mmCIF file of C-alpha atoms in Angstrom:
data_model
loop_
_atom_site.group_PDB
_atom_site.id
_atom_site.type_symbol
_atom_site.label_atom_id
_atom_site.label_comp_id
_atom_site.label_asym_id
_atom_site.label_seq_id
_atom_site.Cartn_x
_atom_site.Cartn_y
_atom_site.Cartn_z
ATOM 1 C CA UNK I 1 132.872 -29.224 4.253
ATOM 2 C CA UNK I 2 131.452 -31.865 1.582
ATOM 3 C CA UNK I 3 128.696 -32.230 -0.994
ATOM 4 C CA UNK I 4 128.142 -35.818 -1.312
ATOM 5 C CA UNK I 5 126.339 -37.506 -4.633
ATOM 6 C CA UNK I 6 126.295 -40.943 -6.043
ATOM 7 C CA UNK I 7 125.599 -42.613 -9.195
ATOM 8 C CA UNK I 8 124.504 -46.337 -10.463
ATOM 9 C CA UNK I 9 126.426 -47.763 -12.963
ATOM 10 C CA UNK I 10 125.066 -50.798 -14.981
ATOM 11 C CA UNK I 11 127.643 -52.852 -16.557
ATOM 12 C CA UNK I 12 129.240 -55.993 -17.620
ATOM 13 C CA UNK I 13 133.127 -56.890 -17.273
ATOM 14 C CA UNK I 14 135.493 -59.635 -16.182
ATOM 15 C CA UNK I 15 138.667 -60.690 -14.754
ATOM 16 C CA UNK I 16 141.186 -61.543 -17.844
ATOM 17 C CA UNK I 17 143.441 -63.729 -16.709
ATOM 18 C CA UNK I 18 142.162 -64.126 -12.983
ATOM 19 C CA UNK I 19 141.461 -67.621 -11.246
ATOM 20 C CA UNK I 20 138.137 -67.571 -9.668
ATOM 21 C CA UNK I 21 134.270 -66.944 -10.674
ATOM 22 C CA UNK I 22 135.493 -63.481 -12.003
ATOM 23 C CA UNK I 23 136.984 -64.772 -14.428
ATOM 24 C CA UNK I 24 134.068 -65.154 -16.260
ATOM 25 C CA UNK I 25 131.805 -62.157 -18.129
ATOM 26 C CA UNK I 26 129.087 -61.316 -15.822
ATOM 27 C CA UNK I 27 127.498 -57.686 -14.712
ATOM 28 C CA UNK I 28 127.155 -55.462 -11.953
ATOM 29 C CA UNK I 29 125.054 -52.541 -10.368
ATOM 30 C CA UNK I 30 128.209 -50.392 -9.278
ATOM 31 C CA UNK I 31 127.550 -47.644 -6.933
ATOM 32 C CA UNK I 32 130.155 -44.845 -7.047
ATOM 33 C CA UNK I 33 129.759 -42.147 -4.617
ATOM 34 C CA UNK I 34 131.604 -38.583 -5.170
ATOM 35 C CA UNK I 35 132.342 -36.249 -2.176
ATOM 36 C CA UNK I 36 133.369 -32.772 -3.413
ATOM 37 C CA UNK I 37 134.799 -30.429 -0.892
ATOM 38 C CA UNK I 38 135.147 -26.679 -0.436
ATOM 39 C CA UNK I 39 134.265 -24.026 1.941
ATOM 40 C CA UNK I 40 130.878 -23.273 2.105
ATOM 41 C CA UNK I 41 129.740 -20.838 -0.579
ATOM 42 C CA UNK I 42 127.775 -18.060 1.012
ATOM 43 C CA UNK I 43 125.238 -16.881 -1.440
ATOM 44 C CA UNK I 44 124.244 -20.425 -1.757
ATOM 45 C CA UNK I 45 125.124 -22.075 1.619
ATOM 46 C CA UNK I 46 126.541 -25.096 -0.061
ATOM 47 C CA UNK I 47 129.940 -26.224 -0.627
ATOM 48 C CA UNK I 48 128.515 -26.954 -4.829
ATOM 49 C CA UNK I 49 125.118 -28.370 -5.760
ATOM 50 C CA UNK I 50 125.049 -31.777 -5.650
ATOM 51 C CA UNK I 51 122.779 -31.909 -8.995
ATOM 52 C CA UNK I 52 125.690 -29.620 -10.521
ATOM 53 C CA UNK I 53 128.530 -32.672 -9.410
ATOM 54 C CA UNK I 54 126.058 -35.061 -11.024
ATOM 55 C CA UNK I 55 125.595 -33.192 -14.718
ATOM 56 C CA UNK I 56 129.625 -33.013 -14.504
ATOM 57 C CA UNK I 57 130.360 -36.006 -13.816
ATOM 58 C CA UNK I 58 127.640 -37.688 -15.695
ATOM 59 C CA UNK I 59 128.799 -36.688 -18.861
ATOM 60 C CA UNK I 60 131.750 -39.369 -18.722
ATOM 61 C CA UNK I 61 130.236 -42.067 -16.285
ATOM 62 C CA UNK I 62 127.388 -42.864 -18.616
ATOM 63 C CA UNK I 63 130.241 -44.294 -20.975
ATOM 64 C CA UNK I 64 130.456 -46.669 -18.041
ATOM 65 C CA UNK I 65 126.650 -47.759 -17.742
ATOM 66 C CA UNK I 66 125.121 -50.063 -19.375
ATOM 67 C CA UNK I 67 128.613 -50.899 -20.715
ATOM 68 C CA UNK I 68 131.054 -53.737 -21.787
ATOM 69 C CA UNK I 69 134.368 -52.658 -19.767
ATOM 70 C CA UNK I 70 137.047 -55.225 -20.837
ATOM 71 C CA UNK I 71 141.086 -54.957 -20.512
ATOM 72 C CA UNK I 72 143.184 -53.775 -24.041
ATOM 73 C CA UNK I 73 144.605 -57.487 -24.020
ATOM 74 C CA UNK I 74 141.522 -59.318 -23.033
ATOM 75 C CA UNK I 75 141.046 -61.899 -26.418
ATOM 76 C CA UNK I 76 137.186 -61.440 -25.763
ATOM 77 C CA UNK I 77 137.563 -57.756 -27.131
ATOM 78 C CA UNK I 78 138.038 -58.542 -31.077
ATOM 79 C CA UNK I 79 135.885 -61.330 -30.680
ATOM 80 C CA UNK I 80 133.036 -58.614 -29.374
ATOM 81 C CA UNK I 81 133.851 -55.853 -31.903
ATOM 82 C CA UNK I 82 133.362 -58.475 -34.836
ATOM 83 C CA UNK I 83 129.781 -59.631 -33.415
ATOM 84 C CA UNK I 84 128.937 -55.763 -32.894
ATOM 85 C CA UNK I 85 130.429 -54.683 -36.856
ATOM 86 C CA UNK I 86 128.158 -58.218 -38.190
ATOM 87 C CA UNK I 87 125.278 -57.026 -36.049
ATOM 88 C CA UNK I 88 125.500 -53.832 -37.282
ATOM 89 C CA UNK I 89 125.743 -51.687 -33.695
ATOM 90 C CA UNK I 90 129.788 -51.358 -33.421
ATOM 91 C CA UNK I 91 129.389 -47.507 -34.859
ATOM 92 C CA UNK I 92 126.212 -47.203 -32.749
ATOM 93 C CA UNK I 93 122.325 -47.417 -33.152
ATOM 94 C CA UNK I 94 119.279 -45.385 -32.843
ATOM 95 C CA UNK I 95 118.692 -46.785 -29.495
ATOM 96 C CA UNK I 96 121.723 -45.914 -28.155
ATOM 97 C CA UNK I 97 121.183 -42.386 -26.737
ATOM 98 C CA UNK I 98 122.664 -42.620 -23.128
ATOM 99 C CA UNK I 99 126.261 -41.838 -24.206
ATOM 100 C CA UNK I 100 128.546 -39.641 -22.933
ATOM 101 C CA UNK I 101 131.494 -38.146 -25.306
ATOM 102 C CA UNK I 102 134.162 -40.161 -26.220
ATOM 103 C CA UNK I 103 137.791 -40.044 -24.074
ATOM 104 C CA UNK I 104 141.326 -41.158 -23.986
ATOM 105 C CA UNK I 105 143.579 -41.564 -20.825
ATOM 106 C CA UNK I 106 146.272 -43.523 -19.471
ATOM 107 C CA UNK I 107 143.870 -45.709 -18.164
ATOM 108 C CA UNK I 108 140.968 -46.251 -19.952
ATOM 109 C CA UNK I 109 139.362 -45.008 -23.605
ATOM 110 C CA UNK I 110 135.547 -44.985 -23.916
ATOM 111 C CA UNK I 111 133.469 -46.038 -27.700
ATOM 112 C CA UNK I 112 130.292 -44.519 -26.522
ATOM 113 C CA UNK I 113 129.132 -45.603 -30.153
ATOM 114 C CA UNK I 114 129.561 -49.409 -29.340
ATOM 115 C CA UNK I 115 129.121 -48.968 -25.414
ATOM 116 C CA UNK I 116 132.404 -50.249 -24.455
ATOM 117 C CA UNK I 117 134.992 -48.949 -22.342
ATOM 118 C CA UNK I 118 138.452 -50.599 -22.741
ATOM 119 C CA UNK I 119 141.148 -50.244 -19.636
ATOM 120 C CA UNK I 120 144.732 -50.579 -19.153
ATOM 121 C CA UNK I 121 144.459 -52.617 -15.873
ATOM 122 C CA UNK I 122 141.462 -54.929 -14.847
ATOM 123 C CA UNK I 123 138.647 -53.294 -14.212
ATOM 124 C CA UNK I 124 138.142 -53.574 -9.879
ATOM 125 C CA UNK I 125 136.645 -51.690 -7.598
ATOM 126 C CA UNK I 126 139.718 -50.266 -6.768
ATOM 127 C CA UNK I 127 140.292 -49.612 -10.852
ATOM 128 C CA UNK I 128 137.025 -48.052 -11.653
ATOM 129 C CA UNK I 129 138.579 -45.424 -8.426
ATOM 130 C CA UNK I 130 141.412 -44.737 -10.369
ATOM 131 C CA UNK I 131 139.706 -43.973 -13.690
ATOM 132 C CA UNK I 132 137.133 -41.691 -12.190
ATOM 133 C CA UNK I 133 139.465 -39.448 -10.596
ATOM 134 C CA UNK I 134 141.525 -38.842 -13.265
ATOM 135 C CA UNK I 135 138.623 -38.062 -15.346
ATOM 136 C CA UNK I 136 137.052 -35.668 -13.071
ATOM 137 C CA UNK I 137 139.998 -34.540 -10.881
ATOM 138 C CA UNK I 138 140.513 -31.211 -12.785
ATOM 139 C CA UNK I 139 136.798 -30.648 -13.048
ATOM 140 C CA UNK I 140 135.481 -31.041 -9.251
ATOM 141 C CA UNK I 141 137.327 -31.128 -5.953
ATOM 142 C CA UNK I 142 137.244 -34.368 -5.110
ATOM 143 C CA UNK I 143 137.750 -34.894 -1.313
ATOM 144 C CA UNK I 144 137.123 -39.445 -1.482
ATOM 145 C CA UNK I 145 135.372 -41.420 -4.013
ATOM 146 C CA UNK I 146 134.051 -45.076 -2.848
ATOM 147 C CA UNK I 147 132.968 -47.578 -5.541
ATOM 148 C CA UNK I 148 130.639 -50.580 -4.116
ATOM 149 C CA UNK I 149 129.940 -53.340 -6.981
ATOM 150 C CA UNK I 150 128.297 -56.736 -5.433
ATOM 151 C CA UNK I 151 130.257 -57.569 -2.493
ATOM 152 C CA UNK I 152 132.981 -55.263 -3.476
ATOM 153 C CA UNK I 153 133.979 -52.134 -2.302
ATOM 154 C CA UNK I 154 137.176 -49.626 -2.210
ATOM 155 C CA UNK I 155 137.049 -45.870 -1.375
ATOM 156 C CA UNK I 156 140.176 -43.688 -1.870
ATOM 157 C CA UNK I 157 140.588 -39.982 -0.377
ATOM 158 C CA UNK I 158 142.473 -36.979 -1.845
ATOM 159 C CA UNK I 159 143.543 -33.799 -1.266
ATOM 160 C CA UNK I 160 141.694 -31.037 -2.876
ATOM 161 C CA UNK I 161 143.762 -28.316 -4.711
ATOM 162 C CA UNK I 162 141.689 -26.855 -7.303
ATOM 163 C CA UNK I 163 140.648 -23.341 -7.109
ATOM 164 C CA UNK I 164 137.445 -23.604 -8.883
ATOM 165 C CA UNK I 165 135.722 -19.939 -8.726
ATOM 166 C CA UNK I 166 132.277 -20.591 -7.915
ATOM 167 C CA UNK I 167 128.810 -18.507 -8.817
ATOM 168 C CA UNK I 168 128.143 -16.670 -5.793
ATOM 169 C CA UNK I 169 124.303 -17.196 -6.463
ATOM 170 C CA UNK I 170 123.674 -20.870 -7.859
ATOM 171 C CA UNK I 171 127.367 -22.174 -6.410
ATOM 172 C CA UNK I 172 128.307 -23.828 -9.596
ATOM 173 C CA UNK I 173 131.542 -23.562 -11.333
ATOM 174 C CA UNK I 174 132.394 -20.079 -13.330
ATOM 175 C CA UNK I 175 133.922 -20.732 -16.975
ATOM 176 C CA UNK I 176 137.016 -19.404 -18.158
ATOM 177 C CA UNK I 177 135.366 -15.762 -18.681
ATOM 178 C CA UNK I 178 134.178 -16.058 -15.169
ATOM 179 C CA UNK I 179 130.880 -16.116 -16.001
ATOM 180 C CA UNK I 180 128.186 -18.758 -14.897
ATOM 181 C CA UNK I 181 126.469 -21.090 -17.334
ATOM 182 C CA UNK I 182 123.917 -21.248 -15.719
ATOM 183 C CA UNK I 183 122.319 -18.366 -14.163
ATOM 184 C CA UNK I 184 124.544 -16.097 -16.214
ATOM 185 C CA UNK I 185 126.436 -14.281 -13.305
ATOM 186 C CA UNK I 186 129.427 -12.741 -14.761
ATOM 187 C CA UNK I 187 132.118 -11.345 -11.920
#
């Protein structure tokens, strides 16, 4: 069985290198949907809380929103940074409170400071897939994820093969000492 949650993502990207409108800076409401799957957890009745699959995966997708996503080798990307170090908001401002923690993968590295996220590949529907799974796969069971941006839309499925030990009275993930963070269970 699944717990299904989704997320909108604000942000602003563009198509380096790409004939057509894309090619052009211009933003989107994304919506990326997670579907986590398990077997049913019996004290709870639920496969995992869907507000639990939102506070874990929230803490990297709001690098994402209300973000500048742009490729390593896009020329717009020194040309931004300068603006934000002359303007004072590259390392961050008081304002800017909605930021996950910073990361580093194959595929993407996040600045939360200066709201950016900077990719390996263009970022597509398709792309944005990618980046969330391999942020999240060792973190939730992810079953599918499906990105819809404007007219755009990809979904990929996967086969689950974590064994993530679950609180048998709130259903969320145990830590490594098997107890739960947040009900304080301990097995």
């Amino acid at each position: 069985m699944r717990s299904i949650t989704s997320f909108d993502l604000q942000y602003a990207h563009r198509f380096y290198k790409f004939k057509g409108e894309a090619q052009y800076l211009h933003g989107h409401t994304g919506v990326l949907t997670i579907e986590v799957e398990d077997s049913v957890n019996e004290g709870v009745n639920m496969v995992f809380p869907c507000n639990e699959i939102k506070k874990t995966a929230w803490e990297v997708l709001q690098n994402f929103d209300h973000s500048l996503i742009l490729r390593e080798d896009d020329p717009l990307l020194p040309a931004i940074l300068k603006v934000y170090e002359e303007t004072g908001i590259k390392d961050g401002a008081p304002q800017n409170t909605m930021k996950g923690p910073a990361f580093k993968t194959e595929l993407a590295t996040a600045y939360p400071d200066a709201r950016l996220v900077v990719t390996k590949e263009t970022l597509t529907v398709e792309g944005m897939i990618k980046i969330v799974y391999d942020l999240l796969k060792d973190k939730l069971n992810i079953a599918k994820i499906t990105f819809t941006s404007g007219v755009n839309a990809a979904s990929a499925e996967f086969t689950t093969k974590n064994n993530i030990e679950r609180c048998p009275l709130c259903g969320i993930s145990l830590d490594e000492h098997g107890a739960c963070p947040k009900c304080g269970y301990k097995k």
